[in-house]
Each structure stands twice: as C-alpha cells, then as structure tokens.
Short mmCIF file of C-alpha atoms and ligand atoms in Angstrom, two decimals:
data_model
loop_
_atom_site.label_atom_id
_atom_site.label_comp_id
_atom_site.label_asym_id
_atom_site.label_seq_id
_atom_site.Cartn_x
_atom_site.Cartn_y
_atom_site.Cartn_z
CA MET A 110 0.00 0.00 0.00
CA ALA A 111 1.21 3.52 -0.79
CA ASP A 112 2.53 5.71 2.06
CA HIS A 113 0.41 8.69 0.95
CA ASP A 114 -2.52 9.60 -1.27
CA VAL A 115 -0.56 12.26 -3.14
CA ILE A 116 3.04 13.44 -3.42
CA VAL A 117 3.35 16.98 -4.72
CA ILE A 118 6.82 17.77 -6.14
CA GLY A 119 7.65 21.49 -5.97
CA ALA A 120 6.49 24.14 -3.48
CA GLY A 121 5.99 27.09 -5.83
CA PHE A 122 2.50 28.62 -5.96
CA THR A 123 1.29 25.70 -8.12
CA GLY A 124 2.42 22.99 -5.71
CA LEU A 125 1.42 24.94 -2.58
CA THR A 126 -2.08 25.59 -3.93
CA ALA A 127 -2.52 21.97 -5.01
CA ALA A 128 -1.33 20.69 -1.62
CA VAL A 129 -3.53 23.08 0.41
CA ASN A 130 -6.61 22.16 -1.68
CA LEU A 131 -5.99 18.41 -1.39
CA ILE A 132 -5.40 18.57 2.37
CA GLU A 133 -8.57 20.60 2.80
CA ALA A 134 -10.39 17.85 0.87
CA GLY A 135 -9.15 15.35 3.47
CA LEU A 136 -6.32 13.62 1.58
CA ASP A 137 -2.98 12.50 2.97
CA VAL A 138 -0.48 14.66 1.09
CA ILE A 139 3.26 15.19 1.23
CA ILE A 140 4.93 18.08 -0.60
CA ILE A 141 8.65 17.98 -1.35
CA GLU A 142 10.70 20.99 -2.35
CA ALA A 143 14.29 21.04 -3.65
CA ARG A 144 15.15 24.49 -2.26
CA ASN A 145 15.43 25.35 1.42
CA ARG A 146 12.43 27.69 1.08
CA VAL A 147 8.98 27.72 -0.51
CA GLY A 148 7.84 30.02 -3.36
CA GLY A 149 9.94 28.81 -6.30
CA ARG A 150 10.13 31.67 -8.78
CA VAL A 151 8.64 33.88 -6.05
CA GLU A 152 11.30 34.73 -3.48
CA SER A 153 12.43 37.68 -1.35
CA GLU A 154 15.41 39.23 0.33
CA TYR A 155 15.90 41.65 3.20
CA LEU A 156 17.85 44.83 2.41
CA PRO A 157 20.33 46.05 5.06
CA SER A 158 17.64 48.59 6.07
CA GLY A 159 15.37 45.69 7.08
CA ILE A 160 12.97 46.25 4.15
CA ARG A 161 11.84 43.05 2.46
CA ILE A 162 11.75 43.06 -1.34
CA ASP A 163 10.49 40.57 -3.92
CA THR A 164 13.37 39.30 -6.04
CA GLY A 165 11.07 37.08 -8.15
CA GLY A 166 7.36 37.34 -9.00
CA GLN A 167 5.89 40.47 -7.44
CA PHE A 168 3.07 42.27 -9.26
CA LEU A 169 -0.62 41.53 -9.67
CA CYS A 170 -3.79 43.20 -10.87
CA ARG A 171 -7.50 43.01 -10.11
CA ASP A 172 -8.18 40.74 -13.10
CA MET A 173 -6.16 37.98 -11.41
CA THR A 174 -9.14 36.78 -9.43
CA HIS A 175 -7.72 33.57 -7.94
CA LEU A 176 -4.65 35.40 -6.68
CA MET A 177 -6.80 38.24 -5.32
CA GLU A 178 -8.89 35.65 -3.47
CA THR A 179 -5.71 34.13 -1.98
CA VAL A 180 -4.49 37.62 -0.99
CA GLN A 181 -7.77 38.24 0.82
CA ARG A 182 -7.91 34.82 2.44
CA TYR A 183 -4.45 35.24 3.99
CA GLY A 184 -4.90 38.92 4.83
CA ALA A 185 -1.99 40.18 2.68
CA ARG A 186 -1.78 43.95 2.18
CA THR A 187 -1.93 45.28 -1.40
CA VAL A 188 -0.08 48.43 -2.45
CA PHE A 189 -1.02 50.26 -5.65
CA SER A 190 1.97 50.99 -7.90
CA HIS A 191 2.73 54.67 -8.35
CA VAL A 192 1.89 55.57 -11.95
CA GLU A 193 1.25 59.32 -11.84
CA GLY A 194 3.56 61.40 -14.02
CA GLU A 195 5.19 61.05 -17.40
CA GLN A 196 6.54 57.90 -18.98
CA SER A 197 10.29 58.08 -19.86
CA TYR A 198 11.89 56.62 -22.98
CA ARG A 199 15.48 55.60 -23.70
CA PRO A 200 16.83 56.78 -26.04
CA ALA A 201 14.64 59.82 -25.39
CA ILE A 202 11.67 60.46 -27.68
CA SER A 203 8.71 62.77 -27.18
CA PRO A 204 5.85 61.36 -25.07
CA GLU A 205 3.56 61.80 -28.13
CA ARG A 206 5.85 59.73 -30.37
CA GLY A 207 6.21 57.13 -27.62
CA GLU A 208 2.46 56.82 -27.25
CA THR A 209 1.94 56.55 -31.02
CA ILE A 210 4.47 53.70 -31.24
CA TRP A 211 2.99 51.97 -28.21
CA ASN A 212 -0.55 52.15 -29.64
CA ALA A 213 0.70 50.72 -32.95
CA VAL A 214 2.46 47.89 -31.07
CA GLU A 215 -0.78 47.12 -29.24
CA ARG A 216 -2.62 47.01 -32.59
CA LEU A 217 -0.02 44.60 -33.97
CA ARG A 218 -0.43 42.47 -30.85
CA GLU A 219 -4.22 42.45 -31.43
CA GLU A 220 -3.62 41.35 -35.02
CA MET A 221 -1.42 38.53 -33.79
CA LEU A 222 -4.07 37.45 -31.30
CA ALA A 223 -6.69 37.36 -34.06
CA LEU A 224 -4.61 35.10 -36.36
CA ASP A 225 -6.32 31.94 -37.57
CA MET A 226 -3.71 29.40 -36.53
CA THR A 227 -5.34 26.68 -38.67
CA ASP A 228 -4.17 28.65 -41.74
CA PRO A 229 -1.40 26.52 -43.33
CA ALA A 230 0.48 29.73 -44.23
CA LEU A 231 1.08 30.27 -40.49
CA ALA A 232 2.30 26.75 -39.75
CA ARG A 233 5.87 26.19 -38.53
CA LEU A 234 6.61 29.90 -38.08
CA THR A 235 8.61 31.59 -35.35
CA VAL A 236 7.42 34.92 -33.99
CA GLY A 237 10.45 36.53 -35.66
CA GLN A 238 9.43 35.17 -39.09
CA TRP A 239 5.89 36.46 -38.62
CA ILE A 240 7.20 39.92 -37.67
CA ASP A 241 9.42 39.90 -40.79
CA ARG A 242 6.26 39.46 -42.89
CA GLN A 243 4.75 42.72 -41.54
CA THR A 244 6.43 44.78 -44.27
CA GLU A 245 3.71 47.48 -44.25
CA ILE A 246 4.40 48.38 -40.64
CA PRO A 247 7.05 51.00 -39.74
CA ALA A 248 10.36 49.61 -38.50
CA ASP A 249 10.13 51.42 -35.14
CA VAL A 250 6.82 49.64 -34.47
CA THR A 251 8.04 46.14 -35.42
CA GLY A 252 11.22 46.90 -33.44
CA SER A 253 9.12 47.76 -30.39
CA PHE A 254 7.09 44.58 -30.87
CA ARG A 255 10.34 42.57 -30.79
CA ARG A 256 11.26 44.46 -27.62
CA LEU A 257 7.91 43.49 -26.08
CA VAL A 258 8.48 39.78 -26.82
CA LYS A 259 11.99 39.92 -25.36
CA GLY A 260 10.77 41.79 -22.30
CA LEU A 261 7.68 39.67 -21.53
CA TRP A 262 8.60 36.20 -22.78
CA CYS A 263 12.33 36.65 -22.22
CA ARG A 264 13.56 34.98 -25.42
CA ALA A 265 14.41 36.34 -28.87
CA PRO A 266 11.32 36.35 -31.20
CA GLU A 267 13.41 34.29 -33.65
CA GLU A 268 13.37 31.43 -31.12
CA VAL A 269 9.74 31.50 -29.99
CA ALA A 270 7.09 29.41 -31.81
CA LEU A 271 4.30 31.67 -33.17
CA ALA A 272 1.55 29.12 -32.36
CA TYR A 273 2.74 29.06 -28.73
CA LEU A 274 2.88 32.85 -28.36
CA VAL A 275 -0.60 33.33 -29.85
CA SER A 276 -2.10 30.68 -27.56
CA ASN A 277 -0.20 31.97 -24.51
CA ASP A 278 -1.03 35.64 -25.07
CA ARG A 279 -4.74 34.86 -25.63
CA ARG A 280 -4.83 33.61 -22.04
CA ILE A 281 -3.37 36.84 -20.61
CA THR A 282 -6.65 38.69 -20.43
CA ASN A 283 -6.11 41.53 -17.96
CA VAL A 284 -7.89 44.83 -18.52
CA TYR A 285 -6.09 46.53 -15.61
CA PRO A 286 -2.30 47.01 -16.02
CA GLU A 287 -0.44 43.86 -14.97
CA LEU A 288 1.86 45.92 -12.70
CA GLU A 289 -1.18 47.53 -11.02
CA MET A 290 -0.17 46.52 -7.49
CA PHE A 291 2.13 44.44 -5.33
CA LEU A 292 2.07 43.14 -1.76
CA GLY A 293 3.39 45.26 1.11
CA ASP A 294 4.93 42.21 2.80
CA THR A 295 6.00 40.70 -0.55
CA MET A 296 4.51 38.00 -2.77
CA HIS A 297 6.97 35.64 -1.13
CA GLY A 298 5.38 36.43 2.23
CA LEU A 299 2.07 35.20 0.75
CA ALA A 300 3.72 31.92 -0.38
CA GLU A 301 4.98 31.47 3.19
CA LYS A 302 1.48 32.03 4.55
CA LEU A 303 0.14 29.30 2.25
CA ALA A 304 2.89 26.99 3.48
CA GLU A 305 2.11 27.61 7.18
CA SER A 306 -0.90 25.30 7.13
CA LEU A 307 1.16 22.43 5.68
CA GLY A 308 3.18 21.78 8.84
CA ASP A 309 5.39 18.69 8.61
CA ARG A 310 3.71 17.63 5.38
CA LEU A 311 6.12 20.07 3.70
CA ARG A 312 9.71 18.87 3.31
CA LEU A 313 12.30 21.44 2.27
CA SER A 314 15.76 20.71 0.78
CA ALA A 315 14.21 17.52 -0.63
CA PRO A 316 14.81 17.30 -4.38
CA ALA A 317 13.03 14.51 -6.27
CA THR A 318 15.63 12.71 -8.35
CA SER A 319 13.56 9.92 -9.89
CA ILE A 320 10.01 8.59 -10.13
CA THR A 321 9.18 4.93 -10.65
CA MET A 322 5.72 4.21 -11.95
CA MET A 323 4.26 0.98 -10.57
CA GLU A 324 1.04 -0.97 -11.03
CA ASP A 325 -1.01 0.88 -8.40
CA MET A 326 1.31 3.56 -7.03
CA ALA A 327 4.31 5.72 -7.85
CA GLU A 328 7.60 5.81 -5.96
CA VAL A 329 9.45 9.12 -5.69
CA ASP A 330 13.11 9.01 -4.82
CA VAL A 331 14.30 11.92 -2.69
CA GLU A 332 18.07 11.65 -2.57
CA GLY A 333 18.02 7.91 -1.94
CA ARG A 334 14.91 7.89 0.28
CA ALA A 335 11.76 6.43 -1.30
CA LEU A 336 8.25 7.82 -0.80
CA THR A 337 5.19 6.22 -2.36
CA ALA A 338 1.76 7.60 -3.26
CA ARG A 339 -1.30 6.76 -5.32
CA GLN A 340 -0.87 9.97 -7.35
CA VAL A 341 2.01 12.36 -8.05
CA ILE A 342 1.67 16.01 -9.03
CA LEU A 343 4.83 17.22 -10.73
CA ALA A 344 4.47 20.94 -9.94
CA VAL A 345 7.69 22.10 -11.61
CA PRO A 346 8.24 23.92 -14.91
CA PRO A 347 8.70 21.67 -18.01
CA VAL A 348 12.48 22.20 -18.25
CA MET A 349 12.84 21.00 -14.64
CA ALA A 350 10.42 18.09 -15.10
CA ARG A 351 12.65 16.65 -17.81
CA ARG A 352 15.58 16.52 -15.38
CA ILE A 353 13.76 13.97 -13.21
CA GLU A 354 14.43 10.40 -14.26
CA ILE A 355 11.16 8.57 -14.83
CA SER A 356 10.92 4.81 -15.22
CA PRO A 357 9.72 3.03 -17.19
CA PRO A 358 10.70 5.80 -19.67
CA LEU A 359 7.91 8.20 -20.62
CA PRO A 360 6.05 7.52 -23.87
CA ASP A 361 7.56 9.31 -26.90
CA GLN A 362 4.74 11.85 -27.08
CA LEU A 363 5.37 13.02 -23.49
CA CYS A 364 9.14 13.15 -24.04
CA LYS A 365 8.62 15.35 -27.11
CA ALA A 366 6.15 17.55 -25.22
CA LEU A 367 8.69 18.11 -22.42
CA ALA A 368 11.53 18.72 -24.89
CA ALA A 369 9.60 21.51 -26.66
CA TRP A 370 10.36 24.16 -24.00
CA GLU A 371 13.29 26.41 -23.18
CA PRO A 372 13.61 28.61 -20.10
CA GLY A 373 13.18 32.38 -20.33
CA CYS A 374 16.22 34.53 -19.47
CA ALA A 375 15.60 37.31 -16.93
CA ILE A 376 17.48 39.45 -14.44
CA LYS A 377 15.61 41.59 -11.90
CA LEU A 378 17.19 44.60 -10.18
CA GLN A 379 15.73 46.53 -7.28
CA VAL A 380 17.42 49.93 -7.05
CA GLY A 381 16.60 51.70 -3.79
CA TYR A 382 16.86 55.47 -3.17
CA GLN A 383 16.53 57.81 -0.18
CA ARG A 384 13.42 59.27 -1.77
CA PRO A 385 11.44 58.97 -5.05
CA PHE A 386 13.26 61.97 -6.57
CA TRP A 387 11.85 61.37 -10.10
CA ARG A 388 8.41 62.42 -8.91
CA ASP A 389 9.77 65.99 -8.37
CA ARG A 390 10.16 66.16 -12.18
CA ASN A 391 6.65 64.78 -12.73
CA LEU A 392 8.09 61.48 -13.94
CA SER A 393 6.27 58.24 -13.13
CA GLY A 394 9.52 56.29 -12.81
CA SER A 395 8.45 53.99 -15.64
CA VAL A 396 11.15 53.74 -18.32
CA MET A 397 10.89 51.93 -21.68
CA TRP A 398 14.07 51.16 -23.55
CA SER A 399 14.07 50.66 -27.31
CA ASP A 400 17.84 50.33 -27.16
CA PRO A 401 18.89 48.03 -25.64
CA GLN A 402 15.82 45.88 -26.27
CA GLY A 403 14.33 43.87 -23.42
CA MET A 404 14.75 46.38 -20.59
CA TYR A 405 11.98 48.03 -18.59
CA ALA A 406 11.77 49.92 -15.27
CA CYS A 407 9.00 51.12 -12.99
CA ASP A 408 8.41 52.65 -9.57
CA ALA A 409 8.08 50.01 -6.84
CA SER A 410 8.09 52.38 -3.86
CA HIS A 411 5.80 52.02 -0.88
CA ASP A 412 5.41 53.71 2.49
CA THR A 413 8.83 52.69 3.89
CA TYR A 414 10.83 52.19 0.69
CA ALA A 415 11.65 54.29 -2.39
CA GLY A 416 12.87 52.33 -5.36
CA ILE A 417 12.82 51.45 -9.01
CA VAL A 418 12.55 47.87 -10.22
CA VAL A 419 14.40 47.13 -13.46
CA PHE A 420 13.79 44.02 -15.59
CA LEU A 421 16.20 42.68 -18.21
CA GLY A 422 14.77 39.95 -20.46
CA GLY A 423 15.85 37.75 -23.36
CA PRO A 424 19.24 38.04 -25.11
CA LEU A 425 20.09 41.13 -23.03
CA ALA A 426 19.77 39.11 -19.81
CA SER A 427 21.87 36.28 -21.32
CA LEU A 428 24.54 38.82 -22.21
CA TRP A 429 24.67 40.43 -18.74
CA HIS A 430 24.56 37.00 -17.10
CA LYS A 431 28.14 36.53 -18.35
CA LYS A 432 29.42 39.86 -16.99
CA PRO A 433 30.28 41.03 -13.44
CA GLN A 434 27.23 42.26 -11.50
CA ALA A 435 29.06 45.46 -10.45
CA GLU A 436 29.23 46.40 -14.16
CA LEU A 437 25.50 45.72 -14.55
CA ALA A 438 24.72 47.92 -11.52
CA ALA A 439 26.83 50.75 -13.00
CA PHE A 440 25.18 50.35 -16.43
CA VAL A 441 21.65 50.36 -15.03
CA THR A 442 22.14 53.32 -12.68
CA ALA A 443 23.75 55.32 -15.52
CA GLU A 444 20.75 54.50 -17.75
CA LEU A 445 18.34 55.45 -14.96
CA ALA A 446 20.23 58.74 -14.50
CA MET A 447 19.68 59.59 -18.17
CA ALA A 448 15.98 58.74 -17.90
CA LEU A 449 15.08 60.05 -14.43
CA GLY A 450 17.85 62.43 -13.29
CA GLU A 451 21.42 62.48 -11.96
CA GLU A 452 20.31 61.37 -8.46
CA ALA A 453 19.81 57.90 -9.92
CA LYS A 454 23.61 57.46 -9.88
CA HIS A 455 23.58 57.40 -6.07
CA PRO A 456 21.33 54.53 -4.98
CA ALA A 457 20.91 53.57 -1.34
CA SER A 458 20.84 49.90 -2.33
CA VAL A 459 21.11 47.74 -5.44
CA ASN A 460 19.81 44.19 -5.38
CA ILE A 461 20.47 42.03 -8.43
CA ARG A 462 18.75 38.66 -8.86
CA ASP A 463 19.98 36.81 -11.93
CA TRP A 464 17.54 34.01 -12.83
CA VAL A 465 19.45 32.84 -15.92
CA ASN A 466 20.30 29.12 -15.41
CA ASP A 467 18.85 29.23 -11.88
CA ALA A 468 19.49 25.88 -10.18
CA TRP A 469 15.82 24.92 -9.68
CA SER A 470 13.96 26.78 -12.45
CA ASP A 471 16.72 27.22 -15.07
CA GLY A 472 15.27 30.62 -15.92
CA ALA A 473 12.33 33.02 -15.71
CA TYR A 474 9.73 34.36 -15.88
CA SER A 475 8.45 31.28 -17.66
CA ASP A 476 9.50 28.45 -19.96
CA VAL A 477 8.46 29.07 -23.57
CA ILE A 478 7.89 26.69 -26.48
CA THR A 479 10.65 27.01 -29.05
CA ASP A 480 9.86 23.84 -31.05
CA ILE A 481 7.72 25.05 -33.98
CA ASP A 482 6.29 21.54 -34.49
CA ALA A 483 5.14 21.09 -30.89
CA THR A 484 1.63 22.49 -31.27
CA ASP A 485 0.17 19.85 -28.94
CA ALA A 486 2.86 20.00 -26.21
CA GLU A 487 0.65 21.65 -23.60
CA ALA A 488 -2.33 19.34 -24.26
CA VAL A 489 -0.09 16.25 -24.04
CA LEU A 490 1.43 17.40 -20.72
CA LEU A 491 -1.99 18.25 -19.28
CA GLN A 492 -3.16 14.78 -20.24
CA GLY A 493 -0.21 13.36 -18.28
CA MET A 494 -0.33 9.63 -17.62
CA PRO A 495 -1.91 7.39 -15.00
CA ARG A 496 -0.74 8.51 -11.54
CA LEU A 497 1.52 11.28 -12.97
CA ASN A 498 0.08 14.79 -13.31
CA PHE A 499 2.01 17.73 -14.78
CA ALA A 500 1.07 21.13 -13.36
CA CYS A 501 2.78 24.54 -13.42
CA SER A 502 1.98 28.12 -14.31
CA GLU A 503 3.13 27.47 -17.90
CA LEU A 504 0.25 25.00 -18.40
CA SER A 505 -2.49 27.19 -16.94
CA PRO A 506 -5.67 27.95 -18.92
CA SER A 507 -5.46 31.53 -17.64
CA PHE A 508 -2.49 33.83 -17.02
CA PRO A 509 0.20 31.27 -17.93
CA GLY A 510 3.60 32.46 -16.72
CA TYR A 511 2.12 34.43 -13.82
CA VAL A 512 1.44 33.68 -10.14
CA GLU A 513 -2.28 33.74 -11.00
CA GLY A 514 -1.61 31.00 -13.56
CA ALA A 515 0.24 28.94 -10.95
CA ILE A 516 -2.70 29.16 -8.53
CA VAL A 517 -5.18 28.15 -11.25
CA ALA A 518 -2.88 25.28 -12.34
CA GLY A 519 -2.60 24.11 -8.73
CA LYS A 520 -6.36 24.19 -8.19
CA ASN A 521 -7.00 22.31 -11.45
CA ALA A 522 -4.41 19.64 -10.64
CA ALA A 523 -5.94 19.12 -7.18
CA GLN A 524 -9.39 18.85 -8.76
CA SER A 525 -8.39 16.21 -11.30
CA VAL A 526 -6.47 14.14 -8.70
CA LEU A 527 -9.52 14.27 -6.40
CA GLN A 528 -11.75 13.05 -9.21
CA ILE A 529 -9.42 10.13 -9.94
CA LEU A 530 -9.05 9.10 -6.29
CA ARG A 531 -12.78 9.34 -5.57
CA LYS A 532 -13.75 7.13 -8.53
C1 FAD B 143 12.12 37.77 -11.74
C2 FAD B 143 10.71 37.30 -11.89
C3 FAD B 143 9.69 38.22 -11.97
C4 FAD B 143 8.37 37.80 -12.10
N1 FAD B 143 7.39 38.73 -12.05
C5 FAD B 143 6.11 38.32 -11.92
C6 FAD B 143 5.10 39.25 -11.56
O1 FAD B 143 5.39 40.42 -11.30
N2 FAD B 143 3.83 38.79 -11.46
C7 FAD B 143 3.50 37.48 -11.69
O2 FAD B 143 2.32 37.13 -11.57
N3 FAD B 143 4.45 36.58 -12.02
C8 FAD B 143 5.74 36.96 -12.11
N4 FAD B 143 6.72 36.05 -12.35
C9 FAD B 143 6.35 34.66 -12.71
C10 FAD B 143 5.87 33.85 -11.50
O3 FAD B 143 6.76 34.02 -10.44
C11 FAD B 143 5.78 32.36 -11.91
O4 FAD B 143 4.95 32.21 -13.03
C12 FAD B 143 5.20 31.48 -10.81
O5 FAD B 143 5.75 31.79 -9.56
C13 FAD B 143 5.47 30.01 -11.17
O6 FAD B 143 4.98 29.18 -10.15
P1 FAD B 143 5.07 27.60 -10.27
O7 FAD B 143 4.69 27.04 -8.96
O8 FAD B 143 4.32 27.14 -11.48
O9 FAD B 143 6.61 27.28 -10.57
P2 FAD B 143 7.85 27.53 -9.60
O10 FAD B 143 7.66 28.78 -8.84
O11 FAD B 143 9.07 27.44 -10.45
O12 FAD B 143 7.79 26.32 -8.58
C14 FAD B 143 8.35 25.07 -8.85
C15 FAD B 143 9.04 24.58 -7.60
O13 FAD B 143 9.55 23.28 -7.85
C16 FAD B 143 10.83 23.16 -7.24
N5 FAD B 143 11.53 22.06 -7.91
C17 FAD B 143 12.08 22.04 -9.15
N6 FAD B 143 12.61 20.82 -9.39
C18 FAD B 143 12.38 20.07 -8.30
C19 FAD B 143 12.68 18.73 -7.93
N7 FAD B 143 13.33 17.90 -8.76
N8 FAD B 143 12.30 18.28 -6.71
C20 FAD B 143 11.62 19.08 -5.84
N9 FAD B 143 11.33 20.38 -6.13
C21 FAD B 143 11.69 20.85 -7.34
C22 FAD B 143 11.45 24.53 -7.43
O14 FAD B 143 12.49 24.76 -6.51
C23 FAD B 143 10.24 25.43 -7.20
O15 FAD B 143 10.12 25.78 -5.84
C24 FAD B 143 8.06 36.42 -12.21
C25 FAD B 143 9.09 35.48 -12.11
C26 FAD B 143 10.40 35.91 -11.93
C27 FAD B 143 11.47 34.89 -11.73
#
C-alpha cells in the first residue's frame, strides 16, 4: 500500500495551492521541495535597512481573481503601484511619439491574437518570421514589438514558436495594467502564509531525483529515500520536469512535449533610493528602452521604501549573465540617470537577482515553447499519464507564466487528482 494519497513535487505557488486544496479535501499529502524555502520563482530578500523586497514574482492586478482571493484569504496587504507622471523613454523620444508607437504595437499584438492558426500559411513559423512578414508596418513599431516579446517572454522572437505565443497571449486577459499593485509584505510572504498550514507535510531541501511508476502507485526518490503515493503532481516547470528520471521511460509523445520548451532569461534589479526623486520632475519612474531591447523599469516604492525595479529579459539578460554584477549595476544606474535624473547614480541599495540558469527553475519568468512543431505540447502534458500529473503556471488555462496561472494550475491539478481518487 502507498505511504500517501498524493506526493506533490515542488512548493511554488502551483504545488502549494494543489497541496492546500488536497489537504482541505481530506487527503494524505506530502509536498517535497528542492530548495530550502517555498515560493519557487517567487522569493524575497531583506535589504540592510530591514525592508523586504520581492526578487522574483511580485506584481498583480485586479483581473487575477484567484490570486486576489488568496491575498484576501491570507490577509496580505496590497499596495497600488505609483503611476502618476510622465513615462520616460530611452533613447529619449517625445511622449507623443512614444504613445503613437505603443498604440501601434498594441494594434499589432491584437492582429497577432486574431490570427487563424489553422491557416497553413502560419504553420511552422517563429514569432520573428511572422514579424518579418509585416512589411507594411514602420520599423520602429516592429522593433518595439520585438522588444515586447523579449521583455515579456524573455527569449528572442526568432526562437519562440508563433503558435505558442498566440495561444499563450490569448490567455493573458487583464484589462487593468499587470503591474497595477504588489504586496506590502512581498509576494513571497504570501507563499509562506500558504505553506504555514502544511506543517510537517512540507519537506524542504528535498529534491526529487527519480520517479518509478508501478502498477497501483508511484515511488518518488528523494536523494536515496523512497516515498510512495497513489498519485504524483509534478508541480515544476517543463524544463525542470525533464531533469527527473522517470521509469519506465515516458512515452515518446510526453518526451517530445517536455523537450519543446526552453527557459526564459531574466534578471531583476531593485534599485533603492533615499526618496522617489523622479516624482519631483513629474516622472512616473516607468522607463521603456528601445535600445537596448528587453529592458523596462517602474516605480516600486511604498510607504517605507523608495525604489525602481528594473527588468532585463531575453538576449540582453543572457549577455549580462556573463558579466560582473558590479558592471551591470553601474550600467543600469547610468541609464536610470539619463531617464530620471542624476540622483539615480547614487542609490541607497542595489539588489540584483539573476535568474538565468537558476538551479531549480533554469530561468524566468516562464518556460516558452521554441519547437515550432510542438503544437500539442501543452495538451499532451496536461493529459499526463496514469498517476503522474504535470502542473505549473506554464500549463495554466489563464495567465500562464504568472502567479495567478500557478494558482489556477494548482487548483486544477488538485481537482483532477480528487476526481481520480474518488472514482
Ligand atoms: C524575476 C521574476 C519576476 C516575475 N514577475 C512576476 C510578476 O510580477 N507577477 C507574476 O504574476 N508573475 C511573475 N513572475 C512569474 C511567476 O513568479 C511564476 O509564473 C510562478 O511563480 C510560477 O509558479 P510555479 O509554482 O508554477 O513554478 P515555480 O515557482 O518554479 O515552482 C516550482 C518549484 O519546484 C521546485 N523544484 C524544481 N525541481 C524540483 C525537484 N526535482 N524536486 C523538488 N522540487 C523541485 C522549485 O524549486 C520550485 O520551488 C516572475 C518570475 C520571476 C522569476
């Protein structure tokens, strides 16, 4: 007989949500996590001043209803992002020109979303190839669209499968800005609150190395120690799932579905200041870079902290990953000085979190499908196999790649496991 009803592998928001839901439904669950903390791609650090900052997933908006519900349930405090004031551009362009380009990029994005992906002319295309076909559209607009892909999906458009991006972006349905708010005690603090109810059912520093599928149970090997359960939820991103040895070997279709993904490349900087000096110049603190592509900044200040968060995504993050962090800090503060004012050169704190090749996620914000033939990869993974369920934000029917997506994926995985076990 199996030791447990369910083993959940991974204590990110997907795994935590699945575990909490299954325990509340009365099942015997164990959740194992490779890192020595919960949260996965949501994590935090304390600055020397004692302020806690999110170094991974941070922002949310009202459209993310499952996350908002979790925020309310655990009594987390939301802080609205400061958006008043003018948007800055690097290199500098007039606000009018910036807005015109941005509106044209949004129209191009709408066109992409409306594509009929059953059209054979769109088969086996990368996003880059599709952009190249938009010859009627001004170069600064297509250039900004490439920047958007690098910044949000954190890979070069030439690598990303068009069918994947269309399907993924159709599920990101927010009407409010996605950076609308964040949590005063960090998103990571919310992950910790979810974990509190798990007690000793949560095991940290417990990486799953292999899974053996048996007749009526599955055995998960945690560094030489075996745990068994009737069902396993593999709540890790696809690139991490393929590192776990599974025997007997997965069917070809599942192997191909797992092989279709590559991790995004992202670096997040939190640059703290004595005060939000940019507001004196009526600047919002939001900066869009068209050169280099894949860089974006915004104001992440709250009552006890003044600061700008800077994201580097795609090839730019890969490039800086290879260079000393002190050089990156100097580059970013110099860029911020040109956008927001000379004071930016004198930060009170600079925190750099490089997610490229991260030990337990291999990247961020999300894995993306780069195999142009893998149009059924998500469906195949969601189908899983008897006793083995794949779940992660990437596979969510809504807000894939976001914390909201992880919560939805966790709830759905718990639901389908419950249905199987109650049959
Ligand atoms: C820098 C950055 C900024 C982001 N910004 C935002 C944002 O502002 N808003 C937003 O909504 N989202 C944001 N995201 C994305 C969001 O954080 C993720 O989509 C979400 O947290 C993914 O949750 P998950 O549980 O599906 O996966 P993960 O968080 O990756 O959880 C998987 C867990 O599995 C563990 N694991 C992996 N392999 C094993 C193994 N073999 N054995 C045991 N455990 C294992 C990992 O350690 C991890 O804890 C950001 C992410 C990053 C990194």
